[in-house]
mmCIF file of C-alpha atoms and ligand atoms in Angstrom:
data_model
loop_
_atom_site.group_PDB
_atom_site.id
_atom_site.type_symbol
_atom_site.label_atom_id
_atom_site.label_comp_id
_atom_site.label_asym_id
_atom_site.label_seq_id
_atom_site.Cartn_x
_atom_site.Cartn_y
_atom_site.Cartn_z
ATOM 1 C CA MET T 1 149.709 286.963 -34.747
ATOM 2 C CA SER T 2 148.854 288.522 -38.389
ATOM 3 C CA ILE T 3 145.706 289.868 -38.775
ATOM 4 C CA ASP T 4 143.904 290.522 -41.719
ATOM 5 C CA PRO T 5 140.353 291.668 -41.423
ATOM 6 C CA PRO T 6 138.782 292.414 -44.995
ATOM 7 C CA PHE T 7 138.017 296.052 -44.442
ATOM 8 C CA GLN T 8 141.888 297.059 -43.437
ATOM 9 C CA GLU T 9 142.844 297.975 -47.408
ATOM 10 C CA THR T 10 139.663 300.192 -47.534
ATOM 11 C CA CYS T 11 140.162 301.952 -44.128
ATOM 12 C CA ASN T 12 144.140 301.831 -44.700
ATOM 13 C CA ALA T 13 144.474 305.433 -43.769
ATOM 14 C CA LEU T 14 142.629 305.037 -40.443
ATOM 15 C CA PHE T 15 145.397 302.698 -39.875
ATOM 16 C CA LYS T 16 148.119 304.945 -40.367
ATOM 17 C CA GLY T 17 150.043 307.770 -38.494
ATOM 18 C CA PRO T 18 150.603 308.202 -34.583
ATOM 19 C CA PHE T 19 148.222 307.190 -32.341
ATOM 20 C CA VAL T 20 148.280 306.794 -29.130
ATOM 21 C CA ARG T 21 145.131 305.485 -26.587
ATOM 22 C CA ALA T 22 144.482 307.294 -23.303
ATOM 23 C CA GLU T 23 145.003 305.243 -20.524
ATOM 24 C CA ASP T 24 141.197 304.385 -19.750
ATOM 25 C CA GLU T 25 140.567 303.418 -23.534
ATOM 26 C CA LYS T 26 143.275 300.878 -23.660
ATOM 27 C CA PHE T 27 142.259 296.700 -23.880
ATOM 28 C CA VAL T 28 143.266 296.188 -20.021
ATOM 29 C CA VAL T 29 141.061 293.209 -18.898
ATOM 30 C CA VAL T 30 140.295 294.128 -15.465
ATOM 31 C CA GLU T 31 137.738 291.495 -14.295
ATOM 32 C CA GLU T 32 134.880 289.394 -15.266
ATOM 33 C CA CYS T 33 131.291 290.651 -14.479
ATOM 34 C CA GLU T 34 128.086 288.367 -14.983
ATOM 35 C CA LEU T 35 125.447 291.003 -16.520
ATOM 36 C CA PRO T 36 121.966 291.314 -14.825
ATOM 37 C CA LEU T 37 119.907 288.423 -16.530
ATOM 38 C CA ILE T 38 116.169 288.641 -17.142
ATOM 39 C CA ASP T 39 114.328 286.101 -18.074
ATOM 40 C CA MET T 40 111.719 287.058 -20.458
ATOM 41 C CA LYS T 41 109.192 284.640 -19.291
ATOM 42 C CA CYS T 42 108.605 286.505 -16.010
ATOM 43 C CA LEU T 43 107.191 289.176 -17.901
ATOM 44 C CA THR T 44 103.970 286.535 -19.230
ATOM 45 C CA LEU T 45 103.252 285.343 -15.645
ATOM 46 C CA GLY T 46 101.461 287.047 -12.686
ATOM 47 C CA GLN T 47 100.944 290.516 -12.040
ATOM 48 C CA LYS T 48 103.400 290.812 -9.104
ATOM 49 C CA GLU T 49 106.384 288.387 -11.361
ATOM 50 C CA ARG T 50 105.536 290.832 -13.976
ATOM 51 C CA GLU T 51 106.291 293.924 -12.106
ATOM 52 C CA LYS T 52 109.587 292.503 -10.485
ATOM 53 C CA CYS T 53 110.565 291.678 -13.679
ATOM 54 C CA ILE T 54 110.034 295.290 -14.788
ATOM 55 C CA LYS T 55 111.683 296.623 -11.775
ATOM 56 C CA LYS T 56 114.992 294.073 -12.453
ATOM 57 C CA MET T 57 115.156 295.404 -15.962
ATOM 58 C CA ALA T 58 114.814 298.819 -15.278
ATOM 59 C CA GLU T 59 117.376 299.043 -12.293
ATOM 60 C CA ALA T 60 120.303 297.072 -14.791
ATOM 61 C CA ALA T 61 119.178 299.208 -17.498
ATOM 62 C CA SER T 62 119.889 302.680 -15.300
ATOM 63 C CA GLU T 63 122.987 300.687 -13.471
ATOM 64 C CA TRP T 64 124.217 299.210 -15.779
ATOM 65 C CA GLY T 65 123.371 300.223 -19.375
ATOM 66 C CA PHE T 66 123.282 296.378 -19.796
ATOM 67 C CA PHE T 67 121.817 293.222 -19.209
ATOM 68 C CA GLN T 68 120.908 289.612 -20.452
ATOM 69 C CA VAL T 69 117.955 288.263 -21.577
ATOM 70 C CA VAL T 70 116.902 284.218 -21.706
ATOM 71 C CA ASN T 71 113.906 283.044 -23.674
ATOM 72 C CA HIS T 72 114.276 285.843 -25.611
ATOM 73 C CA GLY T 73 112.285 283.643 -28.937
ATOM 74 C CA ILE T 74 114.968 284.533 -31.284
ATOM 75 C CA SER T 75 116.221 281.200 -33.105
ATOM 76 C CA GLN T 76 118.488 279.621 -31.667
ATOM 77 C CA GLU T 77 120.188 278.342 -34.840
ATOM 78 C CA LEU T 78 123.316 280.572 -34.211
ATOM 79 C CA SER T 79 125.689 277.885 -32.543
ATOM 80 C CA LEU T 80 128.978 277.456 -31.341
ATOM 81 C CA GLY T 81 130.430 274.389 -32.644
ATOM 82 C CA ASN T 82 128.784 271.084 -31.854
ATOM 83 C CA PRO T 83 127.205 271.128 -28.532
ATOM 84 C CA ASP T 84 125.979 267.252 -29.533
ATOM 85 C CA ALA T 85 129.362 266.339 -30.549
ATOM 86 C CA THR T 86 130.781 263.366 -28.051
ATOM 87 C CA CYS T 87 133.959 262.898 -29.813
ATOM 88 C CA LEU T 88 136.712 265.022 -31.859
ATOM 89 C CA ARG T 89 135.874 263.789 -35.085
ATOM 90 C CA GLN T 90 132.110 265.230 -34.718
ATOM 91 C CA PHE T 91 133.304 268.587 -33.477
ATOM 92 C CA SER T 92 133.404 271.795 -35.674
ATOM 93 C CA TRP T 93 135.726 274.436 -34.464
ATOM 94 C CA SER T 94 133.154 277.091 -35.833
ATOM 95 C CA GLU T 95 129.927 278.910 -35.385
ATOM 96 C CA ALA T 96 127.102 279.320 -38.469
ATOM 97 C CA LEU T 97 124.311 281.971 -38.585
ATOM 98 C CA HIS T 98 121.429 280.372 -40.419
ATOM 99 C CA ILE T 99 119.008 282.601 -42.074
ATOM 100 C CA SER T 100 116.188 281.640 -44.130
ATOM 101 C CA LEU T 101 115.260 283.631 -46.974
ATOM 102 C CA ALA T 102 111.963 283.788 -46.123
ATOM 103 C CA ASP T 103 113.038 285.491 -42.753
ATOM 104 C CA ILE T 104 114.772 287.794 -44.627
ATOM 105 C CA SER T 105 112.032 288.988 -46.993
ATOM 106 C CA ARG T 106 109.836 289.297 -43.533
ATOM 107 C CA MET T 107 112.431 291.669 -42.051
ATOM 108 C CA ASP T 108 110.339 294.711 -43.073
ATOM 109 C CA GLY T 109 111.195 298.043 -41.341
ATOM 110 C CA TYR T 110 114.795 296.905 -40.697
ATOM 111 C CA LYS T 111 116.326 298.779 -43.825
ATOM 112 C CA THR T 112 119.602 298.119 -42.505
ATOM 113 C CA THR T 113 122.842 297.763 -44.433
ATOM 114 C CA LEU T 114 123.218 294.274 -42.908
ATOM 115 C CA ARG T 115 119.562 293.401 -44.422
ATOM 116 C CA SER T 116 120.314 295.076 -47.724
ATOM 117 C CA THR T 117 123.801 293.476 -47.902
ATOM 118 C CA ILE T 118 122.048 289.781 -47.141
ATOM 119 C CA GLU T 119 119.394 290.281 -49.363
ATOM 120 C CA ALA T 120 121.482 291.460 -52.358
ATOM 121 C CA PHE T 121 124.014 288.520 -51.947
ATOM 122 C CA ALA T 122 120.950 285.777 -51.438
ATOM 123 C CA GLY T 123 119.075 287.257 -54.672
ATOM 124 C CA THR T 124 122.357 287.040 -57.110
ATOM 125 C CA ALA T 125 122.957 283.868 -55.727
ATOM 126 C CA ALA T 126 119.688 282.508 -56.366
ATOM 127 C CA THR T 127 119.616 283.692 -59.892
ATOM 128 C CA LEU T 128 123.341 281.780 -60.134
ATOM 129 C CA ALA T 129 122.146 278.833 -58.585
ATOM 130 C CA GLN T 130 119.168 278.552 -61.180
ATOM 131 C CA SER T 131 120.881 279.045 -64.109
ATOM 132 C CA LEU T 132 124.165 276.878 -62.868
ATOM 133 C CA ALA T 133 121.099 274.112 -62.258
ATOM 134 C CA GLU T 134 119.348 274.467 -64.931
ATOM 135 C CA THR T 135 122.545 274.244 -67.264
ATOM 136 C CA LEU T 136 123.819 270.848 -65.243
ATOM 137 C CA ALA T 137 120.339 269.434 -65.892
ATOM 138 C CA GLN T 138 120.392 269.912 -69.760
ATOM 139 C CA ASN T 139 121.352 266.833 -70.588
ATOM 140 C CA LEU T 140 120.017 264.766 -67.761
ATOM 141 C CA GLY T 141 116.408 265.072 -69.401
ATOM 142 C CA VAL T 142 114.959 266.714 -66.443
ATOM 143 C CA LYS T 143 111.672 268.896 -67.446
ATOM 144 C CA SER T 144 112.679 272.488 -68.041
ATOM 145 C CA ASN T 145 110.512 274.301 -65.521
ATOM 146 C CA TYR T 146 111.675 271.484 -62.707
ATOM 147 C CA PHE T 147 114.100 274.378 -60.599
ATOM 148 C CA GLY T 148 111.954 277.211 -61.146
ATOM 149 C CA GLU T 149 109.107 275.261 -60.015
ATOM 150 C CA TYR T 150 110.624 273.326 -57.276
ATOM 151 C CA CYS T 151 113.323 275.673 -55.636
ATOM 152 C CA THR T 152 111.288 279.249 -54.906
ATOM 153 C CA PRO T 153 114.096 281.443 -53.686
ATOM 154 C CA ASN T 154 112.192 280.821 -49.835
ATOM 155 C CA THR T 155 113.152 277.362 -50.078
ATOM 156 C CA SER T 156 116.811 277.826 -49.784
ATOM 157 C CA TYR T 157 118.844 279.201 -47.197
ATOM 158 C CA LEU T 158 122.263 280.822 -46.481
ATOM 159 C CA ARG T 159 124.783 280.127 -43.781
ATOM 160 C CA MET T 160 127.236 282.271 -42.651
ATOM 161 C CA ASN T 161 129.963 280.586 -41.001
ATOM 162 C CA ARG T 162 132.619 282.061 -38.681
ATOM 163 C CA TYR T 163 135.896 280.189 -37.876
ATOM 164 C CA PRO T 164 137.692 281.867 -35.242
ATOM 165 C CA PRO T 165 141.291 281.329 -34.225
ATOM 166 C CA CYS T 166 142.166 277.606 -32.682
ATOM 167 C CA PRO T 167 144.330 277.759 -29.977
ATOM 168 C CA PHE T 168 144.077 273.682 -29.875
ATOM 169 C CA PHE T 169 145.140 273.773 -33.514
ATOM 170 C CA SER T 170 146.512 269.780 -34.499
ATOM 171 C CA ASP T 171 144.932 267.580 -37.062
ATOM 172 C CA GLN T 172 142.461 266.390 -34.818
ATOM 173 C CA VAL T 173 140.515 269.735 -35.140
ATOM 174 C CA CYS T 174 138.473 270.445 -37.945
ATOM 175 C CA GLY T 175 137.132 273.652 -38.303
ATOM 176 C CA LEU T 176 134.105 272.113 -40.188
ATOM 177 C CA MET T 177 133.978 268.319 -40.040
ATOM 178 C CA PRO T 178 133.761 266.488 -43.163
ATOM 179 C CA HIS T 179 130.571 266.494 -44.558
ATOM 180 C CA THR T 180 128.203 266.387 -48.063
ATOM 181 C CA ASP T 181 125.507 269.098 -48.514
ATOM 182 C CA SER T 182 122.209 267.987 -48.617
ATOM 183 C CA ASP T 183 121.016 270.694 -51.777
ATOM 184 C CA PHE T 184 120.969 270.857 -55.753
ATOM 185 C CA LEU T 185 124.273 272.916 -54.991
ATOM 186 C CA THR T 186 126.268 275.010 -53.142
ATOM 187 C CA ILE T 187 127.431 278.559 -53.512
ATOM 188 C CA ILE T 188 130.611 279.311 -51.250
ATOM 189 C CA TYR T 189 131.755 282.679 -50.701
ATOM 190 C CA GLN T 190 134.826 282.504 -48.618
ATOM 191 C CA ASP T 191 137.665 284.907 -47.549
ATOM 192 C CA GLN T 192 141.218 284.637 -48.584
ATOM 193 C CA THR T 193 142.142 282.866 -45.473
ATOM 194 C CA GLY T 194 141.722 278.992 -47.237
ATOM 195 C CA GLY T 195 141.063 275.961 -45.548
ATOM 196 C CA LEU T 196 138.637 275.082 -47.194
ATOM 197 C CA GLN T 197 139.460 270.975 -48.596
ATOM 198 C CA LEU T 198 137.217 268.634 -50.641
ATOM 199 C CA LYS T 199 138.068 265.035 -50.890
ATOM 200 C CA LYS T 200 138.848 263.292 -53.957
ATOM 201 C CA GLN T 201 139.669 259.815 -54.981
ATOM 202 C CA GLY T 202 140.336 259.687 -51.170
ATOM 203 C CA ARG T 203 142.483 262.296 -50.938
ATOM 204 C CA TRP T 204 142.040 266.005 -48.826
ATOM 205 C CA LEU T 205 142.804 268.643 -51.662
ATOM 206 C CA THR T 206 142.880 271.879 -50.604
ATOM 207 C CA VAL T 207 140.838 274.438 -52.581
ATOM 208 C CA ARG T 208 143.132 277.470 -53.138
ATOM 209 C CA PRO T 209 141.643 280.988 -52.352
ATOM 210 C CA ASN T 210 140.795 283.451 -55.582
ATOM 211 C CA PRO T 211 139.129 286.273 -54.869
ATOM 212 C CA GLN T 212 137.431 286.660 -58.221
ATOM 213 C CA SER T 213 135.760 283.344 -57.931
ATOM 214 C CA VAL T 214 132.714 281.784 -55.488
ATOM 215 C CA ILE T 215 132.952 278.462 -55.169
ATOM 216 C CA ILE T 216 130.091 276.025 -56.888
ATOM 217 C CA ASN T 217 129.730 272.462 -55.105
ATOM 218 C CA ILE T 218 127.751 269.688 -56.030
ATOM 219 C CA GLY T 219 124.959 268.608 -53.557
ATOM 220 C CA ASP T 220 123.352 265.226 -52.484
ATOM 221 C CA LEU T 221 119.876 265.867 -54.426
ATOM 222 C CA PHE T 222 121.966 266.638 -57.823
ATOM 223 C CA GLN T 223 124.040 263.783 -57.513
ATOM 224 C CA VAL T 224 120.464 261.631 -57.124
ATOM 225 C CA LEU T 225 119.063 263.281 -60.033
ATOM 226 C CA SER T 226 122.371 262.919 -62.254
ATOM 227 C CA ASN T 227 122.320 259.273 -61.512
ATOM 228 C CA ASN T 228 125.466 259.479 -59.942
ATOM 229 C CA VAL T 229 127.048 261.241 -62.630
ATOM 230 C CA PHE T 230 127.493 264.504 -60.838
ATOM 231 C CA ARG T 231 129.311 263.746 -57.334
ATOM 232 C CA SER T 232 128.665 265.285 -53.789
ATOM 233 C CA MET T 233 132.178 265.003 -52.441
ATOM 234 C CA GLU T 234 132.788 265.274 -48.829
ATOM 235 C CA HIS T 235 134.677 268.237 -47.691
ATOM 236 C CA ARG T 236 135.791 270.120 -44.936
ATOM 237 C CA VAL T 237 137.352 273.092 -43.432
ATOM 238 C CA LEU T 238 140.221 272.998 -41.283
ATOM 239 C CA ALA T 239 140.691 275.193 -37.904
ATOM 240 C CA PRO T 240 142.598 278.603 -38.951
ATOM 241 C CA LYS T 241 145.538 279.022 -36.686
ATOM 242 C CA GLN T 242 145.920 282.589 -36.135
ATOM 243 C CA VAL T 243 143.455 284.133 -38.186
ATOM 244 C CA GLU T 244 139.713 284.105 -38.092
ATOM 245 C CA ARG T 245 137.977 282.909 -41.471
ATOM 246 C CA PHE T 246 134.768 284.296 -42.843
ATOM 247 C CA SER T 247 132.415 282.524 -45.460
ATOM 248 C CA VAL T 248 128.935 282.396 -46.650
ATOM 249 C CA ALA T 249 127.306 279.451 -48.260
ATOM 250 C CA TYR T 250 124.092 280.045 -50.711
ATOM 251 C CA PHE T 251 122.158 276.647 -49.738
ATOM 252 C CA TYR T 252 120.029 275.772 -53.257
ATOM 253 C CA CYS T 253 117.533 273.515 -52.072
ATOM 254 C CA PRO T 254 114.098 272.713 -53.296
ATOM 255 C CA SER T 255 110.614 273.182 -51.483
ATOM 256 C CA TYR T 256 110.146 269.615 -48.684
ATOM 257 C CA ASP T 257 107.426 268.187 -51.088
ATOM 258 C CA ALA T 258 109.599 268.181 -54.176
ATOM 259 C CA VAL T 259 109.839 264.509 -55.287
ATOM 260 C CA ILE T 260 113.793 263.505 -56.292
ATOM 261 C CA GLN T 261 114.133 261.066 -59.127
ATOM 262 C CA CYS T 262 116.849 259.387 -61.019
ATOM 263 C CA TYR T 263 117.112 260.598 -64.267
ATOM 264 C CA GLY T 264 119.113 258.126 -66.018
ATOM 265 C CA LYS T 265 118.854 254.207 -66.374
ATOM 266 C CA PRO T 266 118.932 251.679 -64.370
ATOM 267 C CA ALA T 267 118.047 254.602 -61.434
ATOM 268 C CA MET T 268 120.539 253.397 -58.640
ATOM 269 C CA TYR T 269 118.639 255.559 -56.091
ATOM 270 C CA ARG T 270 114.643 255.293 -55.158
ATOM 271 C CA LYS T 271 112.609 258.270 -55.481
ATOM 272 C CA PHE T 272 111.956 260.256 -52.324
ATOM 273 C CA SER T 273 110.724 263.711 -51.383
ATOM 274 C CA PHE T 274 113.240 265.933 -49.776
ATOM 275 C CA ARG T 275 111.034 266.247 -46.627
ATOM 276 C CA GLU T 276 111.767 262.227 -46.636
ATOM 277 C CA TYR T 277 115.530 263.143 -46.724
ATOM 278 C CA LYS T 278 116.162 265.577 -43.975
ATOM 279 C CA GLN T 279 114.068 263.551 -41.696
ATOM 280 C CA GLN T 280 116.242 260.199 -42.592
ATOM 281 C CA ILE T 281 119.242 262.879 -41.843
ATOM 282 C CA GLN T 282 118.001 264.133 -38.905
ATOM 283 C CA LYS T 283 117.247 260.173 -37.706
ATOM 284 C CA ASP T 284 120.840 258.906 -38.489
ATOM 285 C CA VAL T 285 122.469 262.020 -36.816
ATOM 286 C CA GLN T 286 120.551 261.277 -33.817
ATOM 287 C CA ALA T 287 120.913 257.978 -34.032
ATOM 288 C CA THR T 288 124.767 257.652 -34.431
ATOM 289 C CA GLY T 289 125.990 261.320 -34.947
ATOM 290 C CA ASP T 290 126.656 260.949 -38.738
ATOM 291 C CA LYS T 291 124.517 261.626 -41.668
ATOM 292 C CA VAL T 292 124.362 258.491 -44.017
ATOM 293 C CA GLY T 293 123.399 260.575 -46.993
ATOM 294 C CA VAL T 294 122.150 259.254 -49.919
ATOM 295 C CA SER T 295 123.691 255.706 -49.468
ATOM 296 C CA ARG T 296 120.227 254.864 -47.500
ATOM 297 C CA PHE T 297 118.030 255.357 -50.876
ATOM 298 C CA LEU T 298 120.115 253.143 -53.177
ATOM 299 C CA LEU T 299 118.206 250.712 -55.006
HETATM 300 O O1 LIG A 1 133.328 277.675 -44.783
HETATM 301 C C1 LIG A 1 133.237 276.910 -46.254
HETATM 302 O O2 LIG A 1 134.535 276.838 -46.846
HETATM 303 C C2 LIG A 1 132.648 275.991 -46.303
HETATM 304 C C3 LIG A 1 131.473 275.683 -45.567
HETATM 305 C C4 LIG A 1 130.669 274.677 -45.945
HETATM 306 O O3 LIG A 1 131.182 273.668 -46.608
HETATM 307 C C5 LIG A 1 129.179 274.466 -45.500
HETATM 308 O O4 LIG A 1 128.538 275.353 -44.936
HETATM 309 O O5 LIG A 1 128.485 273.950 -45.962
HETATM 310 FE FE1 LIG A 2 129.417 272.042 -47.173
#
């Protein structure tokens, strides 16, 4: 298996020269174990339950140095694949972490490298997205402060995608199933593994990775705003065969109250709010497993 971690180049010196691992450091799988499980809910119950739970936690910390917790209150938005998939067509061989930009700014006291990296990326992406949106909308007749007013940094979000190598690789398995993005536009930063494909005139085309560039993807809202001049294309990601793939997507979204309407005559879509759009998608996905998208609002 060829491995290409992005840090390999910068840490190259570490990989050179003789290196022998001590016997007890080798990656030998001995036996699987189940870590002690702590239910945080027990801490909020009566005195007796609470004490039992604290004791169990202390024992685990002492005996194992590890334990697992449930009911921890951390957002469950870290998803592996698509647990709701009922067939392979709806399944995505990937996991994604959604980070709302409002959450990052509330991470006071967590001045970690991760936080500052995410903040820096999001800040740059936000400026780029607004500038691209304003530029694209220039000739549509959209008022000049439209994006500045409706798309504050907190209304957009980041998604960090990880596509592990897929041992069941076949044309049936997608890293990310075909979809369109429900925003104005998306900025995709992908590694050099490749696998992103878009559908153009009925044919799937692979996007060649370019380390110098980020990918911009027109979303559904811009298709409506532009009265179908700009297109929100279906795209997907192939499951990688042997190496894992990473990407970060910045979704440039308005506030839920923003009114999305066509600029151009005759209007092809009726006016709707972003809230209405998201709710409709949720309804459709629950009912059919698929997002119907902007065609729901065609006049
Ligand atoms: O991973 C990619 O290159 C694309 C990700 C994507 O389309 C998405 O997150 O909506
Ligand atoms: Fe997408």
